[in-house]
Amino acid sequence: MTQENIKQNIKRAPDNERVYVFDTTLRDGEQSPGASMTLEEKLQVAEMLDAMGVDIIEAGFPIASNGDFESVVQVARLVKRAQVCGLARAGAKDIDRAGEAVKHAANPRIHTFIATSPVHMKHKLQMEPDAVMEAVAFSVGHACNYTDNVEWSPEDAIRTDRDFLCATVETAIKAGAKTINIPDTVGYTLPQEYVEIITMLRERVPNIDKAVISTHCHNDLGLAVANSLAGVQAGARQVECTINGIGERAGNAALEEIVMALNVRHDLMPQWTNIETTMLARASKLVSSVTAFPVQYNKAIVGKNAFAHESGIHQDGMLKNNQTYEIMTPESVGISKTSLVMGKHSGRHAFREKIKSLGYELGDNRLQEAFGRFKNLADRKKHVFDDDIIALIDDEIAKGVDTIKLVSLRVEAGSHGPQKANLKLDIDGTMQQVESTGAGPVDAIFNAIKLLFPHHGVLQLYQVQAVTEGTDAQAEVSVRLKEDGKTVTGRGADTDTMVASARAYLSALNKLLVKREKQIPDTIQRGFGSV
Ligand code: KIV
Ligand code: ZN
């Protein structure tokens, strides 16, 4: 079946087969160690999720920190279409904080949860099942004071006693929950077992028809997507997932994989989502660059090799008919085939059109800056590809309004040290210059930055990726810094890896300054302790 036929069939699919996509990249995804995003980055991601048709955006865990609270508020204000959800444990304080944060949304939702498995109740919560049951009724009822759109989750549902699970779900629905989420918190279930649990709930919980059942699968056994699809087949009509599958430990179910599985195998699964699939590649790239979590090359749907055909037999088949080895087209997920774009003679108008087609909207000043950098790049690089332009614009957007700007850099490198960096920075309007040495050119650059702008940030990650192929490719560098428990990730792109490194470090440092200014305290508590 062609992609066009699939689209037509999906349009005709009945409403009761509609699967709501609940994206938790900004909450469960952001809980992956090192994946923290700045407020601006969260807003960028939220805007993208909204534009691509995500139904519910879980924007954060408002009680966790003032930063989390603020970002849920801002996402709630920004998002036009999707529901905006805040997470809360079962206590009144958590729920009040979530209610305060999501009240700014056009369509607010509160998601409250408590653990129900024996191991969690005994060791983590130190609560008896009766007390947990009371907390379920109380928390859902309390959340309903803020909105009638309340979701409830029995954390570690898979390892929960089945009778107790049914009883808690019934209680939550009686108290007003409109969505019942069944989390496989530890990524332990198998598709068949997940089907049994959801089928059991549908058969045994008398009021289950008053709520939408949701999947929430972690990927510890590599089964998060398979389990989510099994849940849908058993009757779940909401899937919780993240872009690129980021999340605690091995991550969550990957949004792009669930959506494309439903899309491509519409012949076997009549369920459908409202996701604009041509935005999947862009969303993946955005989340990867703001978190500095690279997407593995062979990752389904959005990996660099997902549509690459290397072997002669495959290439031959593809040339004859692309359906020989392609079950979906790269275009259907937003990867364009003709990515060779423009050269140094391309004008401003063509550049504007190009970035529009890549899904960006830039104001006049930013456009002018980006165009200048494009010209500069085209002078140094023979072929400028879409990926080059994306890296350049992401870099431009990430710069924001920086206090510290790179003016110039000269580096001495080679087999005989000492490696040196001569660096000039514009620090809040004042030009400052220094020369420094280091154990290698990158170390020399970072030392020079520290001399010009002393700070306590500790380097946690330094990562280089080539944007395209060839020795004239741009390097995209990510730098993660941690200072007083605050973590920020900066990135920079340039054909000169040393310049890209300096840009990435400065980008992280500028973000750190913003965090300092806003006095965003550290996370009060991550993880889900007792209520
Ligand atoms: O994995 C989990 O159990 C969660 C809950 C908060 C839904 O993320
Ligand atoms: Zn989770």
Coordinates of C-alpha atoms and ligand atoms in Angstrom, one line a residue:
M1 CA 0.0 0.0 0.0
T2 CA 1.4 3.5 -0.8
Q3 CA 1.7 6.2 1.8
E4 CA -1.0 8.1 0.1
N5 CA -3.4 5.1 0.3
I6 CA -2.6 4.7 4.0
K7 CA -3.3 8.4 4.6
Q8 CA -6.7 8.1 2.8
N9 CA -7.6 5.0 4.9
I10 CA -6.6 6.6 8.1
K11 CA -8.8 9.6 7.3
R12 CA -11.7 7.2 7.0
A13 CA -10.9 5.3 10.2
P14 CA -13.6 5.5 12.9
D15 CA -13.4 7.9 15.9
N16 CA -13.4 5.1 18.5
E17 CA -10.1 3.9 17.0
R18 CA -8.4 7.2 17.6
V19 CA -5.4 6.9 19.8
Y20 CA -4.4 10.0 21.9
V21 CA -0.7 10.8 22.0
F22 CA 0.5 11.9 25.4
D23 CA 4.0 13.1 25.1
T24 CA 6.2 13.1 28.3
T25 CA 9.5 14.2 26.8
L26 CA 9.5 17.3 29.0
R27 CA 8.7 15.3 32.2
D28 CA 9.7 11.6 32.1
G29 CA 12.2 12.3 29.2
E30 CA 13.8 15.1 31.1
Q31 CA 14.3 12.8 34.0
S32 CA 17.1 11.0 32.1
P33 CA 20.4 11.9 33.8
G34 CA 21.9 14.8 31.9
A35 CA 18.9 15.5 29.7
S36 CA 17.9 18.6 31.5
M37 CA 16.6 21.5 29.3
T38 CA 16.5 25.2 29.8
L39 CA 13.1 27.0 29.9
E40 CA 13.7 28.3 26.3
E41 CA 14.5 24.8 25.1
K42 CA 11.4 23.3 26.7
L43 CA 9.3 26.0 25.1
Q44 CA 10.9 25.2 21.7
V45 CA 10.1 21.5 22.2
A46 CA 6.5 22.2 23.4
E47 CA 5.8 24.3 20.4
M48 CA 7.0 21.6 18.1
L49 CA 4.9 18.9 19.9
D50 CA 1.9 21.1 19.6
A51 CA 2.5 21.8 15.9
M52 CA 2.9 18.1 15.1
G53 CA -0.4 17.2 16.6
V54 CA 0.4 15.8 20.1
D55 CA -2.8 15.6 22.1
I56 CA -1.4 16.0 25.6
I57 CA 1.9 17.5 26.6
E58 CA 3.2 16.5 30.0
A59 CA 5.2 19.6 30.7
G60 CA 6.8 18.8 34.0
F61 CA 6.5 17.9 37.7
P62 CA 5.7 21.3 39.2
I63 CA 6.5 20.5 42.9
A64 CA 10.0 19.3 41.9
S65 CA 11.5 22.7 41.7
N66 CA 10.6 26.3 41.0
G67 CA 12.2 25.8 37.6
D68 CA 9.9 22.9 36.8
F69 CA 6.9 24.9 38.1
E70 CA 7.8 27.9 35.9
S71 CA 8.3 25.8 32.8
V72 CA 4.9 24.2 33.2
V73 CA 3.4 27.7 33.6
Q74 CA 5.2 28.9 30.5
V75 CA 4.3 25.9 28.4
A76 CA 0.7 26.2 29.5
R77 CA 0.6 29.8 28.4
L78 CA 2.3 29.1 25.1
V79 CA 0.5 26.0 23.8
K80 CA -2.6 26.7 21.8
R81 CA -4.0 23.3 20.9
A82 CA -2.8 20.4 23.0
Q83 CA -3.8 19.8 26.6
V84 CA -1.0 20.7 29.0
C85 CA -0.5 18.4 31.9
G86 CA 1.4 18.6 35.2
L87 CA 2.5 15.6 37.3
A88 CA 1.7 15.3 41.0
R89 CA 2.2 12.7 43.7
A90 CA -0.8 11.9 45.8
G91 CA -0.3 14.7 48.5
A92 CA -2.3 17.9 48.6
K93 CA 0.9 20.1 48.2
D94 CA 1.9 18.4 45.0
I95 CA -1.6 18.6 43.6
D96 CA -2.0 22.3 44.5
R97 CA 1.3 23.1 42.9
A98 CA 0.3 21.2 39.7
G99 CA -3.1 22.9 39.7
E100 CA -1.5 26.3 40.1
A101 CA 0.8 25.6 37.2
V102 CA -1.6 24.2 34.6
K103 CA -4.4 26.7 35.3
H104 CA -2.8 28.9 32.6
A105 CA -3.5 26.4 29.9
A106 CA -6.5 26.5 27.6
N107 CA -6.9 22.7 28.2
P108 CA -5.3 21.8 31.6
R109 CA -4.8 18.3 32.9
I110 CA -3.5 17.0 36.3
H111 CA -1.8 13.6 36.4
T112 CA -1.6 12.2 39.9
F113 CA -0.1 8.9 40.9
I114 CA 0.8 6.6 43.8
A115 CA 2.6 3.3 43.8
T116 CA 0.5 0.2 44.2
S117 CA 2.9 -2.7 44.0
P118 CA 3.8 -4.5 47.2
V119 CA 7.5 -3.7 46.9
H120 CA 6.8 0.0 46.4
M121 CA 4.1 0.3 49.1
K122 CA 6.2 -1.5 51.7
H123 CA 9.7 -0.1 51.1
K124 CA 9.2 3.2 49.4
L125 CA 5.9 4.5 50.7
Q126 CA 5.9 2.5 53.9
M127 CA 2.1 2.5 53.6
E128 CA -0.5 -0.2 54.1
P129 CA -2.7 -1.0 51.1
D130 CA -5.7 0.6 52.9
A131 CA -3.9 3.9 53.3
V132 CA -2.9 3.8 49.6
M133 CA -6.5 3.2 48.6
E134 CA -7.5 6.3 50.7
A135 CA -4.8 8.3 49.1
V136 CA -6.1 7.4 45.6
A137 CA -9.6 8.7 46.4
F138 CA -8.2 11.8 48.1
S139 CA -5.7 12.7 45.4
V140 CA -8.1 12.3 42.5
G141 CA -10.9 14.1 44.3
H142 CA -8.5 16.9 45.3
A143 CA -7.2 17.3 41.7
C144 CA -10.8 17.5 40.5
N145 CA -11.1 20.8 42.4
Y146 CA -8.7 22.3 39.8
T147 CA -10.0 20.6 36.6
D148 CA -12.3 17.8 35.6
N149 CA -9.5 16.5 33.3
V150 CA -7.7 14.3 35.8
E151 CA -5.5 11.3 35.0
W152 CA -4.5 8.7 37.6
S153 CA -1.6 6.2 37.5
P154 CA -0.9 3.2 39.8
E155 CA 2.8 3.4 39.7
D156 CA 4.4 -0.1 39.0
A157 CA 1.0 -1.4 37.9
I158 CA 2.5 -4.5 36.3
R159 CA 3.9 -5.8 39.6
T160 CA 0.7 -4.9 41.5
D161 CA -1.7 -7.5 42.9
R162 CA -4.4 -7.8 40.2
D163 CA -7.4 -7.6 42.6
F164 CA -5.8 -4.6 44.3
L165 CA -5.2 -3.0 40.9
C166 CA -8.8 -3.4 39.9
A167 CA -10.0 -2.0 43.2
T168 CA -7.7 1.1 43.0
V169 CA -8.7 1.8 39.4
E170 CA -12.4 1.6 40.3
T171 CA -11.8 4.0 43.2
A172 CA -9.9 6.5 41.0
I173 CA -12.7 6.5 38.4
K174 CA -15.3 6.9 41.2
A175 CA -13.3 9.9 42.5
G176 CA -13.4 11.5 39.1
A177 CA -10.4 10.3 37.0
K178 CA -11.1 10.5 33.3
T179 CA -7.9 8.7 32.2
I180 CA -6.4 5.6 33.8
N181 CA -2.8 5.1 33.0
I182 CA -1.2 1.6 33.4
P183 CA 2.5 2.2 33.9
D184 CA 5.1 -0.5 33.4
T185 CA 7.4 1.6 35.5
V186 CA 10.3 -0.8 35.5
G187 CA 10.0 -2.0 31.9
Y188 CA 9.2 -5.5 33.0
T189 CA 6.2 -6.6 31.1
L190 CA 5.8 -8.6 27.9
P191 CA 3.2 -7.8 25.2
Q192 CA 1.0 -10.8 26.1
E193 CA 0.9 -9.9 29.8
Y194 CA 0.1 -6.3 29.1
V195 CA -2.8 -7.4 26.9
E196 CA -4.0 -9.6 29.8
I197 CA -3.8 -6.8 32.3
I198 CA -5.7 -4.3 30.2
T199 CA -8.3 -6.9 29.1
M200 CA -8.8 -7.8 32.8
L201 CA -9.4 -4.1 33.7
R202 CA -11.9 -3.8 30.9
E203 CA -13.7 -6.9 32.1
R204 CA -13.6 -6.5 35.8
V205 CA -13.7 -2.8 36.7
P206 CA -17.4 -1.9 36.6
N207 CA -17.0 1.8 35.7
I208 CA -14.0 1.4 33.3
D209 CA -16.1 2.7 30.4
K210 CA -16.0 6.1 32.1
A211 CA -12.3 6.5 31.5
V212 CA -9.7 6.3 28.7
I213 CA -7.1 3.6 29.4
S214 CA -3.5 4.7 28.7
T215 CA -0.2 2.9 28.2
H216 CA 3.1 4.0 29.8
C217 CA 5.9 1.6 29.0
H218 CA 9.6 1.8 29.9
N219 CA 12.1 0.2 27.8
D220 CA 14.3 -1.9 30.1
L221 CA 13.8 -5.0 28.0
G222 CA 13.6 -3.2 24.7
L223 CA 9.9 -3.8 24.6
A224 CA 8.4 -0.4 25.3
V225 CA 6.9 0.1 21.8
A226 CA 5.8 -3.5 21.4
N227 CA 4.1 -3.3 24.8
S228 CA 2.4 0.0 24.0
L229 CA 1.0 -1.4 20.7
A230 CA -0.2 -4.5 22.5
G231 CA -1.9 -2.2 25.0
V232 CA -3.6 -0.4 22.1
Q233 CA -4.8 -3.7 20.7
A234 CA -6.2 -4.6 24.1
G235 CA -8.3 -1.4 24.1
A236 CA -6.0 1.4 25.4
R237 CA -6.7 4.7 23.6
Q238 CA -3.9 6.8 24.9
V239 CA -0.2 6.1 24.6
E240 CA 2.4 7.9 26.7
C241 CA 5.7 8.2 25.0
T242 CA 8.7 10.5 24.4
I243 CA 10.6 11.8 21.3
N244 CA 13.5 9.5 20.6
G245 CA 12.3 7.3 23.5
I246 CA 14.4 9.3 26.0
G247 CA 13.6 8.8 29.7
E248 CA 14.7 7.2 32.9
R249 CA 17.2 4.3 32.5
A250 CA 16.6 2.7 29.1
G251 CA 13.9 5.3 28.3
N252 CA 10.2 5.4 27.4
A253 CA 8.4 4.1 24.4
A254 CA 9.5 6.2 21.4
L255 CA 6.7 8.4 20.0
E256 CA 7.9 8.2 16.4
E257 CA 8.0 4.4 16.5
I258 CA 4.5 4.0 17.9
V259 CA 3.1 6.5 15.4
M260 CA 4.7 5.0 12.4
A261 CA 3.9 1.4 13.4
L262 CA 0.2 2.4 13.5
N263 CA 0.6 4.3 10.3
V264 CA 2.4 1.7 8.3
R265 CA 0.5 -1.3 9.6
H266 CA -2.9 0.2 9.3
D267 CA -3.9 -3.0 7.5
L268 CA -3.5 -4.9 10.8
M269 CA -4.3 -2.1 13.3
P270 CA -7.2 0.2 12.6
Q271 CA -6.1 2.6 15.3
W272 CA -4.8 6.0 14.3
T273 CA -3.2 9.1 15.7
N274 CA -3.4 12.8 14.7
I275 CA 0.4 13.2 14.4
E276 CA 1.7 14.9 11.3
T277 CA 4.4 12.3 10.6
T278 CA 6.4 14.6 8.3
M279 CA 7.5 16.5 11.4
L280 CA 9.0 13.4 13.2
A281 CA 12.6 13.9 11.9
R282 CA 12.6 17.5 12.9
A283 CA 11.3 16.8 16.4
S284 CA 13.9 14.1 16.8
K285 CA 16.7 16.4 15.8
L286 CA 15.5 19.2 18.1
V287 CA 15.2 16.9 21.2
S288 CA 18.6 15.4 20.4
S289 CA 20.3 18.7 20.1
V290 CA 18.8 20.4 23.2
T291 CA 19.5 17.4 25.4
A292 CA 22.9 16.5 23.7
F293 CA 21.6 12.9 23.6
P294 CA 22.7 11.5 20.2
V295 CA 20.3 9.4 18.2
Q296 CA 21.8 6.0 17.5
Y297 CA 22.6 5.5 13.8
N298 CA 20.3 2.5 13.4
K299 CA 17.4 3.9 15.5
A300 CA 14.1 3.1 13.8
I301 CA 12.4 5.9 11.9
V302 CA 14.8 8.8 12.7
G303 CA 18.3 7.2 12.9
K304 CA 20.8 8.4 10.3
N305 CA 20.8 4.9 8.7
A306 CA 17.1 4.3 8.9
F307 CA 16.7 4.8 5.2
A308 CA 20.3 4.1 4.0
H309 CA 20.8 1.1 1.6
E310 CA 24.4 0.0 1.6
S311 CA 24.5 -3.5 0.1
G312 CA 24.5 -3.9 -3.7
I313 CA 21.5 -6.1 -3.8
H314 CA 19.4 -3.7 -1.8
Q315 CA 20.6 -0.7 -3.8
D316 CA 19.7 -2.6 -7.0
G317 CA 16.3 -3.4 -5.7
M318 CA 15.7 0.2 -4.6
L319 CA 16.6 1.5 -8.0
K320 CA 14.1 -0.8 -9.6
N321 CA 11.3 -0.1 -7.1
N322 CA 11.7 1.5 -3.7
Q323 CA 9.0 -0.8 -2.2
T324 CA 11.5 -3.7 -2.4
Y325 CA 13.3 -2.6 0.7
E326 CA 11.3 0.4 2.1
I327 CA 8.2 0.0 4.1
M328 CA 7.7 3.7 4.4
T329 CA 9.3 6.6 2.5
P330 CA 11.8 8.9 4.1
E331 CA 9.6 11.8 3.1
S332 CA 6.7 10.4 5.2
V333 CA 8.8 11.0 8.4
G334 CA 10.2 14.3 7.1
I335 CA 13.5 13.3 5.7
S336 CA 13.9 14.9 2.3
K337 CA 15.8 13.0 -0.4
T338 CA 17.1 16.0 -2.2
S339 CA 19.1 17.5 0.6
L340 CA 21.8 19.2 -1.6
V341 CA 20.7 22.7 -1.3
M342 CA 22.4 25.9 -2.1
G343 CA 25.7 27.4 -2.8
K344 CA 27.4 30.8 -2.3
H345 CA 25.4 32.4 -5.1
S346 CA 22.1 31.7 -3.4
G347 CA 20.3 34.9 -2.4
R348 CA 18.5 36.0 0.8
H349 CA 15.1 35.2 -0.7
A350 CA 16.1 31.6 -1.6
F351 CA 17.6 31.2 1.9
R352 CA 14.4 32.4 3.6
E353 CA 12.3 30.0 1.5
K354 CA 14.7 27.2 2.3
I355 CA 14.5 27.7 6.1
K356 CA 10.7 28.0 5.8
S357 CA 10.6 24.6 4.1
L358 CA 12.7 23.2 6.9
G359 CA 10.1 24.3 9.4
Y360 CA 11.8 27.4 10.8
E361 CA 10.4 30.9 11.2
L362 CA 13.0 33.6 12.0
G363 CA 12.6 37.3 12.7
D364 CA 14.4 39.8 10.4
N365 CA 17.4 40.2 12.6
R366 CA 17.9 36.5 13.2
L367 CA 17.4 35.8 9.5
Q368 CA 20.0 38.4 8.6
E369 CA 22.5 36.8 11.1
A370 CA 21.8 33.3 9.9
F371 CA 22.1 34.4 6.2
G372 CA 25.5 36.0 7.0
R373 CA 26.6 32.7 8.5
F374 CA 25.3 30.7 5.6
K375 CA 27.3 32.8 3.2
N376 CA 30.3 32.4 5.3
L377 CA 29.8 28.6 5.3
A378 CA 29.1 28.4 1.6
D379 CA 32.5 30.2 1.0
R380 CA 34.3 27.5 3.0
K381 CA 32.2 24.4 2.1
K382 CA 31.6 23.1 -1.4
H383 CA 28.2 21.6 -0.8
V384 CA 25.7 23.0 1.7
F385 CA 23.1 20.4 2.7
D386 CA 19.8 20.8 4.6
D387 CA 21.5 19.3 7.7
D388 CA 24.1 22.1 7.5
I389 CA 21.4 24.7 7.5
I390 CA 19.5 23.0 10.3
A391 CA 22.7 22.9 12.4
L392 CA 23.4 26.6 11.7
I393 CA 19.9 27.7 12.5
D394 CA 19.7 25.6 15.7
D395 CA 23.0 27.2 16.7
E396 CA 21.7 30.6 16.0
I397 CA 18.4 30.0 17.9
A398 CA 20.4 28.5 20.8
K399 CA 22.5 31.6 21.1
G400 CA 19.6 33.7 22.4
V401 CA 20.6 37.0 23.9
D402 CA 24.1 36.1 25.0
T403 CA 26.1 38.0 27.6
I404 CA 29.4 36.5 26.4
K405 CA 30.1 36.3 22.7
L406 CA 33.0 34.8 20.7
V407 CA 34.8 37.5 18.8
S408 CA 37.9 35.6 17.5
L409 CA 39.9 32.5 18.1
R410 CA 43.4 31.4 17.1
V411 CA 44.6 27.9 18.1
E412 CA 48.0 26.3 17.9
A413 CA 47.7 22.5 17.8
G414 CA 49.9 19.6 16.7
S415 CA 52.2 16.9 17.9
H416 CA 54.5 19.3 19.8
G417 CA 52.9 21.2 22.7
P418 CA 52.1 23.3 24.4
Q419 CA 48.8 23.7 22.5
K420 CA 47.7 27.3 22.8
A421 CA 44.5 29.3 22.3
N422 CA 44.3 33.0 21.8
L423 CA 40.8 34.0 22.5
K424 CA 38.9 37.3 22.2
L425 CA 35.4 37.6 23.8
D426 CA 32.8 40.3 24.0
I427 CA 31.7 40.2 27.6
D428 CA 28.6 42.3 28.1
G429 CA 29.9 44.9 25.6
T430 CA 33.6 44.9 26.7
M431 CA 36.3 43.3 24.6
Q432 CA 38.7 41.1 26.4
Q433 CA 41.5 38.9 25.1
V434 CA 43.8 36.2 26.6
E435 CA 46.2 33.5 25.6
S436 CA 46.1 30.2 27.4
T437 CA 47.7 26.7 27.1
G438 CA 46.2 23.3 27.8
A439 CA 46.5 19.6 27.4
G440 CA 45.3 19.8 23.8
P441 CA 43.6 22.6 21.8
V442 CA 40.1 22.1 23.3
D443 CA 41.5 22.2 26.8
A444 CA 43.4 25.4 25.9
I445 CA 40.2 27.1 24.6
F446 CA 38.2 26.1 27.7
N447 CA 41.0 27.3 30.0
A448 CA 41.1 30.7 28.1
I449 CA 37.3 31.0 28.6
K450 CA 37.8 30.4 32.3
L451 CA 40.5 33.0 32.5
L452 CA 38.4 35.6 30.9
F453 CA 35.2 34.7 32.7
P454 CA 36.0 32.8 36.0
H455 CA 33.2 30.4 37.0
H456 CA 32.8 27.1 38.9
G457 CA 31.0 25.2 36.1
V458 CA 32.4 21.7 35.8
L459 CA 32.6 20.1 32.3
Q460 CA 30.4 17.0 32.3
L461 CA 30.2 16.2 28.6
Y462 CA 32.1 17.2 25.5
Q463 CA 30.8 15.6 22.3
V464 CA 31.6 16.2 18.6
Q465 CA 29.5 15.0 15.7
A466 CA 29.9 15.6 12.0
V467 CA 26.8 17.2 10.5
T468 CA 27.3 15.7 7.1
E469 CA 30.0 13.6 5.3
G470 CA 33.4 14.8 4.0
T471 CA 36.3 16.5 5.6
D472 CA 34.8 19.9 5.1
A473 CA 31.7 18.9 7.1
Q474 CA 30.5 21.2 9.9
A475 CA 31.3 19.9 13.4
E476 CA 28.4 20.1 15.9
V477 CA 29.8 20.2 19.4
S478 CA 27.8 19.7 22.6
V479 CA 29.0 20.8 26.0
R480 CA 27.3 20.1 29.3
L481 CA 28.3 22.1 32.4
K482 CA 27.3 21.7 36.0
E483 CA 27.5 24.4 38.6
D484 CA 25.9 24.2 42.1
G485 CA 23.7 21.3 40.9
K486 CA 22.4 23.3 37.9
T487 CA 23.1 21.5 34.6
V488 CA 23.0 23.2 31.2
T489 CA 23.8 22.0 27.7
G490 CA 25.3 24.2 25.0
R491 CA 25.9 23.5 21.4
G492 CA 27.9 25.1 18.6
A493 CA 28.4 24.4 14.9
D494 CA 31.2 25.4 12.6
T495 CA 33.4 23.8 9.9
D496 CA 36.3 24.5 12.3
T497 CA 35.9 22.0 15.2
M498 CA 37.8 24.4 17.6
V499 CA 35.5 27.3 16.8
A500 CA 32.4 25.0 17.3
S501 CA 33.9 23.9 20.6
A502 CA 34.3 27.5 21.8
R503 CA 30.8 28.3 20.7
A504 CA 29.3 25.3 22.5
Y505 CA 31.1 26.1 25.7
L506 CA 30.0 29.7 25.6
S507 CA 26.5 28.7 24.8
A508 CA 26.4 26.5 27.9
L509 CA 28.0 29.3 30.0
N510 CA 25.5 31.9 28.8
K511 CA 22.7 29.5 29.8
L512 CA 24.3 29.0 33.2
L513 CA 24.2 32.8 33.7
V514 CA 20.5 32.9 32.9
K515 CA 19.9 30.2 35.4
R516 CA 21.9 32.1 38.0
E517 CA 20.1 35.3 37.3
K518 CA 16.7 33.7 37.6
Q519 CA 17.8 32.0 40.8
I520 CA 16.3 28.8 39.7
P521 CA 17.1 26.6 42.6
D522 CA 18.0 23.0 42.2
T523 CA 15.5 20.3 42.0
I524 CA 14.0 19.9 45.5
Q525 CA 13.3 16.2 44.9
R526 CA 13.5 14.1 41.9
G527 CA 12.1 10.6 42.0
F528 CA 8.8 9.8 43.5
G529 CA 9.2 9.3 47.2
S530 CA 6.5 9.0 49.7
V531 CA 3.3 11.1 49.5
Ligands
KIV1 O1 7.0 5.2 35.0 C1 6.1 5.7 35.8 O2 5.5 4.9 36.6 C2 5.8 7.1 35.8 C3 4.6 7.5 36.5 C4 4.7 8.8 37.2 C5 3.4 7.5 35.6 O3 6.4 7.8 35.1
ZN2 ZN 7.6 6.7 33.6

